[in-house]
CSV table of C-alpha atoms and ligand atoms in Angstrom, one decimal:
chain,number,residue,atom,x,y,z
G,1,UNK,CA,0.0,0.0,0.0
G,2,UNK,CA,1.3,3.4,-1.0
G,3,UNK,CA,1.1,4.5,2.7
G,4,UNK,CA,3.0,1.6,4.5
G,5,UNK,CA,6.5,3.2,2.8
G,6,UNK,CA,7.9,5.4,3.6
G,7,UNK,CA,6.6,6.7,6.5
G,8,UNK,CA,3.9,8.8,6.0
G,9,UNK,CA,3.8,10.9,8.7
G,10,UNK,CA,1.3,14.0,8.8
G,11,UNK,CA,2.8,15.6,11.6
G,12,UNK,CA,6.0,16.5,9.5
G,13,UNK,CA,3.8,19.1,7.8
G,14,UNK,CA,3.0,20.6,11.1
G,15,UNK,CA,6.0,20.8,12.8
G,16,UNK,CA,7.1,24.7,12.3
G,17,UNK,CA,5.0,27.5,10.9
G,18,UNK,CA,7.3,28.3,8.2
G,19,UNK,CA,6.2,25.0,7.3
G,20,UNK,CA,2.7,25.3,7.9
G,21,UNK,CA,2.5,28.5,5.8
G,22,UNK,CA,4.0,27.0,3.0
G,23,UNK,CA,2.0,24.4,2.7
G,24,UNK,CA,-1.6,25.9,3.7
G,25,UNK,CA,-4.1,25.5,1.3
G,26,UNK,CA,-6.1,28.3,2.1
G,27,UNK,CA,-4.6,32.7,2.3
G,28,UNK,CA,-6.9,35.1,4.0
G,29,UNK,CA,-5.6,38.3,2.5
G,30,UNK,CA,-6.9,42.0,2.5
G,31,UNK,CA,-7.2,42.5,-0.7
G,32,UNK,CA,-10.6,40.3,-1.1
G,33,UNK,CA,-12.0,42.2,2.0
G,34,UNK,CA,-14.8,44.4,1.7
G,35,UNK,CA,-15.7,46.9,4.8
G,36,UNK,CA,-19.1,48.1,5.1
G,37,UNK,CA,-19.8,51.3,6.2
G,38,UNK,CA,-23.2,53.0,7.0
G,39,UNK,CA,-23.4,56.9,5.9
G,40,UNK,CA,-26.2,58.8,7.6
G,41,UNK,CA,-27.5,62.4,6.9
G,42,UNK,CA,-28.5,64.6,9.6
G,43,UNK,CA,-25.1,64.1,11.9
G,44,UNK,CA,-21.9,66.0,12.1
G,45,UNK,CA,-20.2,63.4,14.2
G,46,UNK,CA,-19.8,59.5,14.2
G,47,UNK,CA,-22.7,57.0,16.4
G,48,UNK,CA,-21.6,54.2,17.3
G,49,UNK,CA,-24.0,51.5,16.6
G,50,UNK,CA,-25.6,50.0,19.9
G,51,UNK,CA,-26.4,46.2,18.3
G,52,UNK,CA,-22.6,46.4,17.1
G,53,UNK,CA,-20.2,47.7,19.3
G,54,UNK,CA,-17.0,49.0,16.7
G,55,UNK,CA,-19.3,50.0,13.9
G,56,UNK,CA,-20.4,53.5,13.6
G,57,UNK,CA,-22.7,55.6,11.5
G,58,UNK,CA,-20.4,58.2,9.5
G,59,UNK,CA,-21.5,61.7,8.8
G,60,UNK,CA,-21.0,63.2,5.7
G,61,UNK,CA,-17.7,64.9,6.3
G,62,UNK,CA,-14.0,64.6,7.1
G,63,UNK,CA,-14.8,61.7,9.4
G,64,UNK,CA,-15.9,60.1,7.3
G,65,UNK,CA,-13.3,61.0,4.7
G,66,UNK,CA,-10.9,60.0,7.9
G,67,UNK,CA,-12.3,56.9,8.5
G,68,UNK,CA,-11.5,55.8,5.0
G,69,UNK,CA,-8.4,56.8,4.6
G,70,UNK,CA,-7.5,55.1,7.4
G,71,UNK,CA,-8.6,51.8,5.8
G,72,UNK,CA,-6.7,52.3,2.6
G,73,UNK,CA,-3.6,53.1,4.7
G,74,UNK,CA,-4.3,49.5,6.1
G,75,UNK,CA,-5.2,47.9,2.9
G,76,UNK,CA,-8.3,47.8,3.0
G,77,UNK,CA,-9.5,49.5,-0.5
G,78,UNK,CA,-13.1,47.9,-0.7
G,79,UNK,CA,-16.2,49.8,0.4
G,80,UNK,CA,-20.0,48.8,0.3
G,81,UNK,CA,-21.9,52.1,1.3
G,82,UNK,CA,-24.8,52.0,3.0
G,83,UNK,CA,-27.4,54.9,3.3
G,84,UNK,CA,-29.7,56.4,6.2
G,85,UNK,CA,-31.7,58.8,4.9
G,86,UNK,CA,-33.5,61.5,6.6
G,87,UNK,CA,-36.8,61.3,5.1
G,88,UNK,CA,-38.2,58.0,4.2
G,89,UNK,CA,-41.6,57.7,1.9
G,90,UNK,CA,-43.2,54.7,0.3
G,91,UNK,CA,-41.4,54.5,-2.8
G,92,UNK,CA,-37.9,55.4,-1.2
G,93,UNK,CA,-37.6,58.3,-3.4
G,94,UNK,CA,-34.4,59.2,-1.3
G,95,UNK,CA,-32.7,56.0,-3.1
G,96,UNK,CA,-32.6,57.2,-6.5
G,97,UNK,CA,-32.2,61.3,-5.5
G,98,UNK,CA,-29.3,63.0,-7.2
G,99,UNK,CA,-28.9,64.3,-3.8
G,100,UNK,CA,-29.8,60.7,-1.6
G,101,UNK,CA,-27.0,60.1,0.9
G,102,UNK,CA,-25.3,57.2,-1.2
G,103,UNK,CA,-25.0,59.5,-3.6
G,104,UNK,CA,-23.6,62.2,-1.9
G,105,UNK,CA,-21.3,59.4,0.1
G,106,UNK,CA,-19.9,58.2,-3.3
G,107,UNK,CA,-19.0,61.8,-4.7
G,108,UNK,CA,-17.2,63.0,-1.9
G,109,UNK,CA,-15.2,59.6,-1.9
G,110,UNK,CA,-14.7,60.0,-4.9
G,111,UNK,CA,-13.3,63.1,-5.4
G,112,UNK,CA,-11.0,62.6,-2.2
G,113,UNK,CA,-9.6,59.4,-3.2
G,114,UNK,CA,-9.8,59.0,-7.0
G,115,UNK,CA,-9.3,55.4,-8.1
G,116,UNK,CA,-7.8,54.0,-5.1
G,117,UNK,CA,-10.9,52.8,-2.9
G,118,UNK,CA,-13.1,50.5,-5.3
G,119,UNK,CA,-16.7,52.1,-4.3
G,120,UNK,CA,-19.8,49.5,-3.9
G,121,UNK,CA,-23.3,50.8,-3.7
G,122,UNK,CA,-25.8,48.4,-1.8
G,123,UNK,CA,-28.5,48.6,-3.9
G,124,UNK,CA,-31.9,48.3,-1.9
G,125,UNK,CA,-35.0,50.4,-1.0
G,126,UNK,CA,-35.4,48.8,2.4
G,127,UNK,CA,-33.8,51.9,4.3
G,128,UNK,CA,-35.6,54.3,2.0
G,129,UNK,CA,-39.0,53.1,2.3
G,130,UNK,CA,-41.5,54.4,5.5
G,131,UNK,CA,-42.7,50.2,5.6
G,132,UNK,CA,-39.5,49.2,5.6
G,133,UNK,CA,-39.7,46.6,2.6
G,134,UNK,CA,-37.0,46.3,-0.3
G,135,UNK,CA,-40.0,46.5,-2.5
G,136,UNK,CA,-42.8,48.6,-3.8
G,137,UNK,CA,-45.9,47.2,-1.5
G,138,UNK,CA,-49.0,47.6,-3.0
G,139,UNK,CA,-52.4,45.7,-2.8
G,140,UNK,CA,-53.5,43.1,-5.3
G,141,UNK,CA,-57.2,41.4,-4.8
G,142,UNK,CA,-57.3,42.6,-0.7
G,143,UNK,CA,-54.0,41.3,-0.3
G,144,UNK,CA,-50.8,43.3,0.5
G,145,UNK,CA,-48.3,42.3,-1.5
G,146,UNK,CA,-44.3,43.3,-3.1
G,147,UNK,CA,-44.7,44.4,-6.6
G,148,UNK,CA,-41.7,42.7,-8.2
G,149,UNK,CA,-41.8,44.2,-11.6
G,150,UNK,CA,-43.0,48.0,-10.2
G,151,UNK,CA,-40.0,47.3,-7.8
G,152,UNK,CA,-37.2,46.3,-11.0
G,153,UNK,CA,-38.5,50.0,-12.7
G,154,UNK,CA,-37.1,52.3,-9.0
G,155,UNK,CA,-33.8,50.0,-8.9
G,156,UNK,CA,-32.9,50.7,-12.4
G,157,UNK,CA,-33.2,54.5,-11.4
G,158,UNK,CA,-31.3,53.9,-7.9
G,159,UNK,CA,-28.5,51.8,-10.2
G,160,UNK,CA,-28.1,54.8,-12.8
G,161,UNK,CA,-28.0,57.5,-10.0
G,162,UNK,CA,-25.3,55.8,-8.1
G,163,UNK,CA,-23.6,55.1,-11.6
G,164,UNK,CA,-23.3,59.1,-12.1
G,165,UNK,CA,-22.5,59.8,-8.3
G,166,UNK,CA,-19.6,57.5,-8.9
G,167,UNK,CA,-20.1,53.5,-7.4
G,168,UNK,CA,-17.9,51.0,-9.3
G,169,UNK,CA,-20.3,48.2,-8.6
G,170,UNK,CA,-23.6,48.5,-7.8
G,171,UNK,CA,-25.0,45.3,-5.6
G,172,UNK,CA,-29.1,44.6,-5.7
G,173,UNK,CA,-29.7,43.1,-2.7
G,174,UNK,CA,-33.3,42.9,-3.3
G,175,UNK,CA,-33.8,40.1,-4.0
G,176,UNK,CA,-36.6,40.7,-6.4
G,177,UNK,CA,-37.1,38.7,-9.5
G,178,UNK,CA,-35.5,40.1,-12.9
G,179,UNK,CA,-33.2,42.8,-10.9
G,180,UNK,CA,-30.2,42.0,-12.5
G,181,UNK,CA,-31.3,42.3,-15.8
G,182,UNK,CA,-33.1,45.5,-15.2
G,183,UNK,CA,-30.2,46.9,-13.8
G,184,UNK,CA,-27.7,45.6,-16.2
G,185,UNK,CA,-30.0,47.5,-19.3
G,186,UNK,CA,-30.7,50.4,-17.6
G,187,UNK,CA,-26.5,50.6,-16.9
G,188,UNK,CA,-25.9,50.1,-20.2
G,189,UNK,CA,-28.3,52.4,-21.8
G,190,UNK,CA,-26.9,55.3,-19.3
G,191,UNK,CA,-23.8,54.4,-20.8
G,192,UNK,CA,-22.0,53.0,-17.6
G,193,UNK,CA,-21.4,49.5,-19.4
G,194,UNK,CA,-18.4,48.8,-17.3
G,195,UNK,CA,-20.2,49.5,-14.3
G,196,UNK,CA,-20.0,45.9,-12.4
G,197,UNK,CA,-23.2,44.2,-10.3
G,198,UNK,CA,-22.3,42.4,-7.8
G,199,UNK,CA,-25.5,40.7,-7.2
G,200,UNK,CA,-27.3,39.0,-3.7
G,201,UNK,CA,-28.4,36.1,-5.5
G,202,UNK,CA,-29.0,33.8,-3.0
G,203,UNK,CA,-29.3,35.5,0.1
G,204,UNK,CA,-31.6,34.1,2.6
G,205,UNK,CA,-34.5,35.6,5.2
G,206,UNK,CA,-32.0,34.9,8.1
G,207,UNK,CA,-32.2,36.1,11.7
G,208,UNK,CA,-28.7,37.3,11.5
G,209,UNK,CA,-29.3,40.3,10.1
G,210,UNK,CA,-31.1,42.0,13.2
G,211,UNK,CA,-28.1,43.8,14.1
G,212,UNK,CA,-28.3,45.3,10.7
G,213,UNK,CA,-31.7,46.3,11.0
G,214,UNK,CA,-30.9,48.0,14.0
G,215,UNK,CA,-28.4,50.0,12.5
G,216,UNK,CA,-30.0,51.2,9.8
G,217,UNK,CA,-33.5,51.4,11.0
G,218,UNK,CA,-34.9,48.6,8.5
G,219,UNK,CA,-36.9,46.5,9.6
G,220,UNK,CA,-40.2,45.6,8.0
G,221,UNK,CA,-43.2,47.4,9.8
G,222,UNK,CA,-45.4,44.3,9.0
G,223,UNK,CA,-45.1,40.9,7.9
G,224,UNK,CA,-41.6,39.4,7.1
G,225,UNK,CA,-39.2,39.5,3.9
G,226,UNK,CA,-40.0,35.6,3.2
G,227,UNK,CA,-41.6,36.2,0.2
G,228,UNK,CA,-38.5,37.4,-1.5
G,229,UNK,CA,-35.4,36.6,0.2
G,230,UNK,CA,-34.8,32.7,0.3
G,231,UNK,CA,-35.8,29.9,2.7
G,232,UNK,CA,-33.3,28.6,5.0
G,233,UNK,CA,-34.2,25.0,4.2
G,234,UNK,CA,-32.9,24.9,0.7
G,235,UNK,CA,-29.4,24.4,-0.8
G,236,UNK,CA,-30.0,23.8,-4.2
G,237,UNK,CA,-32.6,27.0,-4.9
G,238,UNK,CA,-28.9,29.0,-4.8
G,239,UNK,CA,-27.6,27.1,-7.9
G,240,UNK,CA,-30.9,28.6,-9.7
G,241,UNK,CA,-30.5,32.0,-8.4
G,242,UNK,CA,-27.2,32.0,-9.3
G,243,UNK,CA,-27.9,30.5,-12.9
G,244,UNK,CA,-30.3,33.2,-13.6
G,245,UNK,CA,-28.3,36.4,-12.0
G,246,UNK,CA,-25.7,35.1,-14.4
G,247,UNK,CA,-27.6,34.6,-17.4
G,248,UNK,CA,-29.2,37.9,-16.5
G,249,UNK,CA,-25.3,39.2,-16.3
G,250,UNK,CA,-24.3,39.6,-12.9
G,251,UNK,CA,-20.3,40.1,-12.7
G,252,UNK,CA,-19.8,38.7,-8.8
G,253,UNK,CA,-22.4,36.8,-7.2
G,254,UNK,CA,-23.3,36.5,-3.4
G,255,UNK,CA,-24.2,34.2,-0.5
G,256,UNK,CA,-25.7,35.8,2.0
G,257,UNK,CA,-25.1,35.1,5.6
G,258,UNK,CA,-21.7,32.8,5.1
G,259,UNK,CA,-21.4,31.3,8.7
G,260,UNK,CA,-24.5,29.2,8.8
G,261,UNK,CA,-24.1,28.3,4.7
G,262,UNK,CA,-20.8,27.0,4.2
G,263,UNK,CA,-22.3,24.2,2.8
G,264,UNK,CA,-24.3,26.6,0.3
G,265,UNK,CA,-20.9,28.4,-0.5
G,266,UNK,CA,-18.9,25.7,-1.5
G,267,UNK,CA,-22.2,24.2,-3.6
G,268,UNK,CA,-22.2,27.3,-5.3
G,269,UNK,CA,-18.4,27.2,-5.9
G,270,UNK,CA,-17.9,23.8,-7.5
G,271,UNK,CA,-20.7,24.5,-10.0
G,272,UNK,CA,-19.7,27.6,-11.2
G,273,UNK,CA,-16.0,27.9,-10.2
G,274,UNK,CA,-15.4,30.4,-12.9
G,275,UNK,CA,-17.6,33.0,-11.3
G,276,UNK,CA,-16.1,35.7,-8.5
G,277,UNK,CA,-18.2,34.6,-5.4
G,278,UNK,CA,-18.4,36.8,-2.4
G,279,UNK,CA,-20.2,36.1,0.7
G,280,UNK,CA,-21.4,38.4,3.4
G,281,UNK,CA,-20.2,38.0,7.2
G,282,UNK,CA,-23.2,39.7,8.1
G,283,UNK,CA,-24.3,41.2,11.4
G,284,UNK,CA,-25.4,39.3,13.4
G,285,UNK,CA,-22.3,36.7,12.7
G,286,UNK,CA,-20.4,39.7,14.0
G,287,UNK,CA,-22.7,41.2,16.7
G,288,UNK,CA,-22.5,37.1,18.0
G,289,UNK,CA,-18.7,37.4,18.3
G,290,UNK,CA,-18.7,41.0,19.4
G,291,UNK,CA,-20.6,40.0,22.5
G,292,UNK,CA,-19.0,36.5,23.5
G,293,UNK,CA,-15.5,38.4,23.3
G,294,UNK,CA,-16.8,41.6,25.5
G,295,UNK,CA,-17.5,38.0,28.5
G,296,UNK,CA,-14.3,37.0,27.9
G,297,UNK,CA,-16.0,33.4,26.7
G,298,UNK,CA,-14.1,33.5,23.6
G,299,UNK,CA,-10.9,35.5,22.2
G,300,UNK,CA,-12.0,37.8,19.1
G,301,UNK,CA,-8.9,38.0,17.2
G,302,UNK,CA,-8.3,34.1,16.9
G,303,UNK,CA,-12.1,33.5,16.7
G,304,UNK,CA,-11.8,36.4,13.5
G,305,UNK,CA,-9.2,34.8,11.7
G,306,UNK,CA,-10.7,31.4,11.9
G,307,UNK,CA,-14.1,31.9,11.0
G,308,UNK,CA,-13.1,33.9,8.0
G,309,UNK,CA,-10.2,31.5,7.1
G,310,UNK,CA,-13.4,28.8,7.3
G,311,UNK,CA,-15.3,31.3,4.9
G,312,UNK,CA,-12.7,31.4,2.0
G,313,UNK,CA,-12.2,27.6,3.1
G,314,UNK,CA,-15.2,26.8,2.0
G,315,UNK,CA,-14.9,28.6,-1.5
G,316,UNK,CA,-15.5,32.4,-1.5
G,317,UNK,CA,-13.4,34.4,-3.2
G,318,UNK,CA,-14.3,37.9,-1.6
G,319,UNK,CA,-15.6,38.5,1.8
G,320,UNK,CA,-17.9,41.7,3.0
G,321,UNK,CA,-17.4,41.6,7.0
G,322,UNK,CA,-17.2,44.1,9.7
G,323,UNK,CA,-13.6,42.6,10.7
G,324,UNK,CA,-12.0,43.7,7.7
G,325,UNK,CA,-10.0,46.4,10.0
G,326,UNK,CA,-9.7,44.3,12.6
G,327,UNK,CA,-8.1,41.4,10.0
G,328,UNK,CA,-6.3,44.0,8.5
G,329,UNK,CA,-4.4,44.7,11.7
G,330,UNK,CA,-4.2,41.2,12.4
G,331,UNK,CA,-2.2,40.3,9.0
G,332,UNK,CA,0.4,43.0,10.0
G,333,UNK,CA,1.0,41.5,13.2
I,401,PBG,C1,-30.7,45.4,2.6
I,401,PBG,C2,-29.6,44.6,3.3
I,401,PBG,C3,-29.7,43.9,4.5
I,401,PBG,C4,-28.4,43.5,4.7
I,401,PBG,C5,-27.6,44.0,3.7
I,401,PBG,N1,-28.4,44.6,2.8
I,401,PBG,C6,-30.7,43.7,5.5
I,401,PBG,C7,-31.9,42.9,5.2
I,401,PBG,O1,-32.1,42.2,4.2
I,401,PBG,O2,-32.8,43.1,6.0
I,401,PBG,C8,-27.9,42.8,5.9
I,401,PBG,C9,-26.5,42.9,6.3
I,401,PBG,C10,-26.1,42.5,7.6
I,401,PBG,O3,-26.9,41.9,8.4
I,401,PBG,O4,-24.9,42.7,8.0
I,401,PBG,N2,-31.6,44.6,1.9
């Protein structure tokens, strides 16, 4: 037997960690980290965010400016912007405004920093709309309902408006049917054709995000996002979402949370290996380890490395996570 001789002996591999690096199979680096960052209007200094102790809510000035410079100096040179508007109304007019916080977000980036931050726009009417819903909600036969195809005619508007303010990629996470086509088309025919999405295709309704919600005042005022965003129970649904956002020509596709769908990232991977998948460490993944470390019950920094290590592990190319700092100043170490 091929094992018997010589001496196979595992344990060689481990012995040193000059060793061990050189032979891991897996690199967490910064360069596929995205940080997330919430912009809100109405504030001239930073709040830090109750349901996740380290994050803040940036004003729309230096410290802002501050904040991400501070990144880049680190290596950190993705953003995904997230807005908190002032005034919220029920088609989230504040999404698409020429003046909406994203947009406003993205200039000033922009013109501080040029090329060197990549600038993602989440793409999403959820914090724009007064019931709290990524969609247009209207009522069909006495029953309340998301208007998918009303809702695909506002995101191509929100998609062109943070095209002109300046976003790179713009990232529906919707989750509504046909948004990646309507996006793509409306893109093009503004004339941004290079312009990426970097669609949520499979992102499920997960409890993890209700640190999130917190943050940026989202959550639904009735009923619950199941009728768009993806049932926990199913693994294979993702390879159709996926399918479609590509035909419909997403650039990067998403799973959304990562912790609890591993299994869903790496089923994603080995169908379509030659697609850029990202997956989102989301809040309540972060919130979780926030407040175990805070008790002393776990220690952050290894629990960070690992639990991202496990994400690209499991076959994501790019990962969105709070920790991108904190992994950032980990690496130097
Ligand atoms: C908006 C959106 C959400 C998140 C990202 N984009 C919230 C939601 O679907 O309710 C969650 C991110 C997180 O929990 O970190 N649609």
């Amino acid at each position: 037997m091929w094992f018997s001789f010589p001496n196979v002996r595992p344990r060689r591999l481990r012995q040193s960690e000059l060793i061990r690096n050189l032979v891991a199979e897996t690199r967490l680096t910064v360069d596929c980290l995205v940080m997330p960052i919430f912009v809100k209007e109405g504030i001239d200094r930073p709040e830090e965010i109750e349901s996740m102790p380290g994050q803040y809510r940036w004003p729309l000035n230096d410290y802002l400016v501050k904040f991400v410079e501070k990144l880049r100096d680190k290596g950190i040179r993705n953003v995904i912007l997230f807005g908190i508007p002032k005034h919220k109304d029920s088609i989230g007019s504040e999404a698409f405004s020429k003046e909406g916080v994203v947009q406003r977000a993205l200039r000033l980036l922009r013109e501080t920093f040029g090329k060197s931050i990549l600038l993602i726009a989440d793409l999403c009417l959820c914090q724009y709309t007064d019931h709290g819903h990524c969609g247009i909600v209207r009522e069909r036969r006495g029953e309340v309902v998301i208007d998918n195809d009303e809702t695909l005619r506002v995101y191509a508007k929100i998609a062109v408006s943070q095209a002109e303010a300046g976003a790179d990629i713009v990232a529906p996470s919707g989750m509504m049917d046909g948004q990646v086509r309507a996006i793509r088309q409306a893109l093009d025919e503004a004339g941004f054709e290079n312009v990426l999405i970097m669609s949520y295709s499979v992102k499920y309704a997960s409890a993890f995000y209700g640190p999130f919600r917190t943050a940026a005042y989202s959550a639904p005022k009735f009923g619950d996002r199941r009728t768009y965003q993806m049932d926990y129970r199913n693994a294979h649904e993702a390879l159709k979402e996926v399918m479609l956002d590509l035909e419909e020509g997403a650039d990067i596709v998403m799973v959304k949370p990562a912790l609890a769908y591993l299994d869903v990232i790496r089923l994603v991977k080995e169908h379509f290996p030659y697609v850029p998948l990202a997956a989102y460490n989301v809040s309540g993944e972060y919130s979780m380890i926030k407040a175990a470390a805070a008790r002393g019950w776990l220690d952050e920094k290894s629990i960070v490395l690992e639990v991202l290590t496990a994400i690209k592990r499991a076959g994501a190319d790019i990962i969105i996570t709070y920790f991108a700092e904190t992994v950032a100043d980990l690496i130097q170490d």
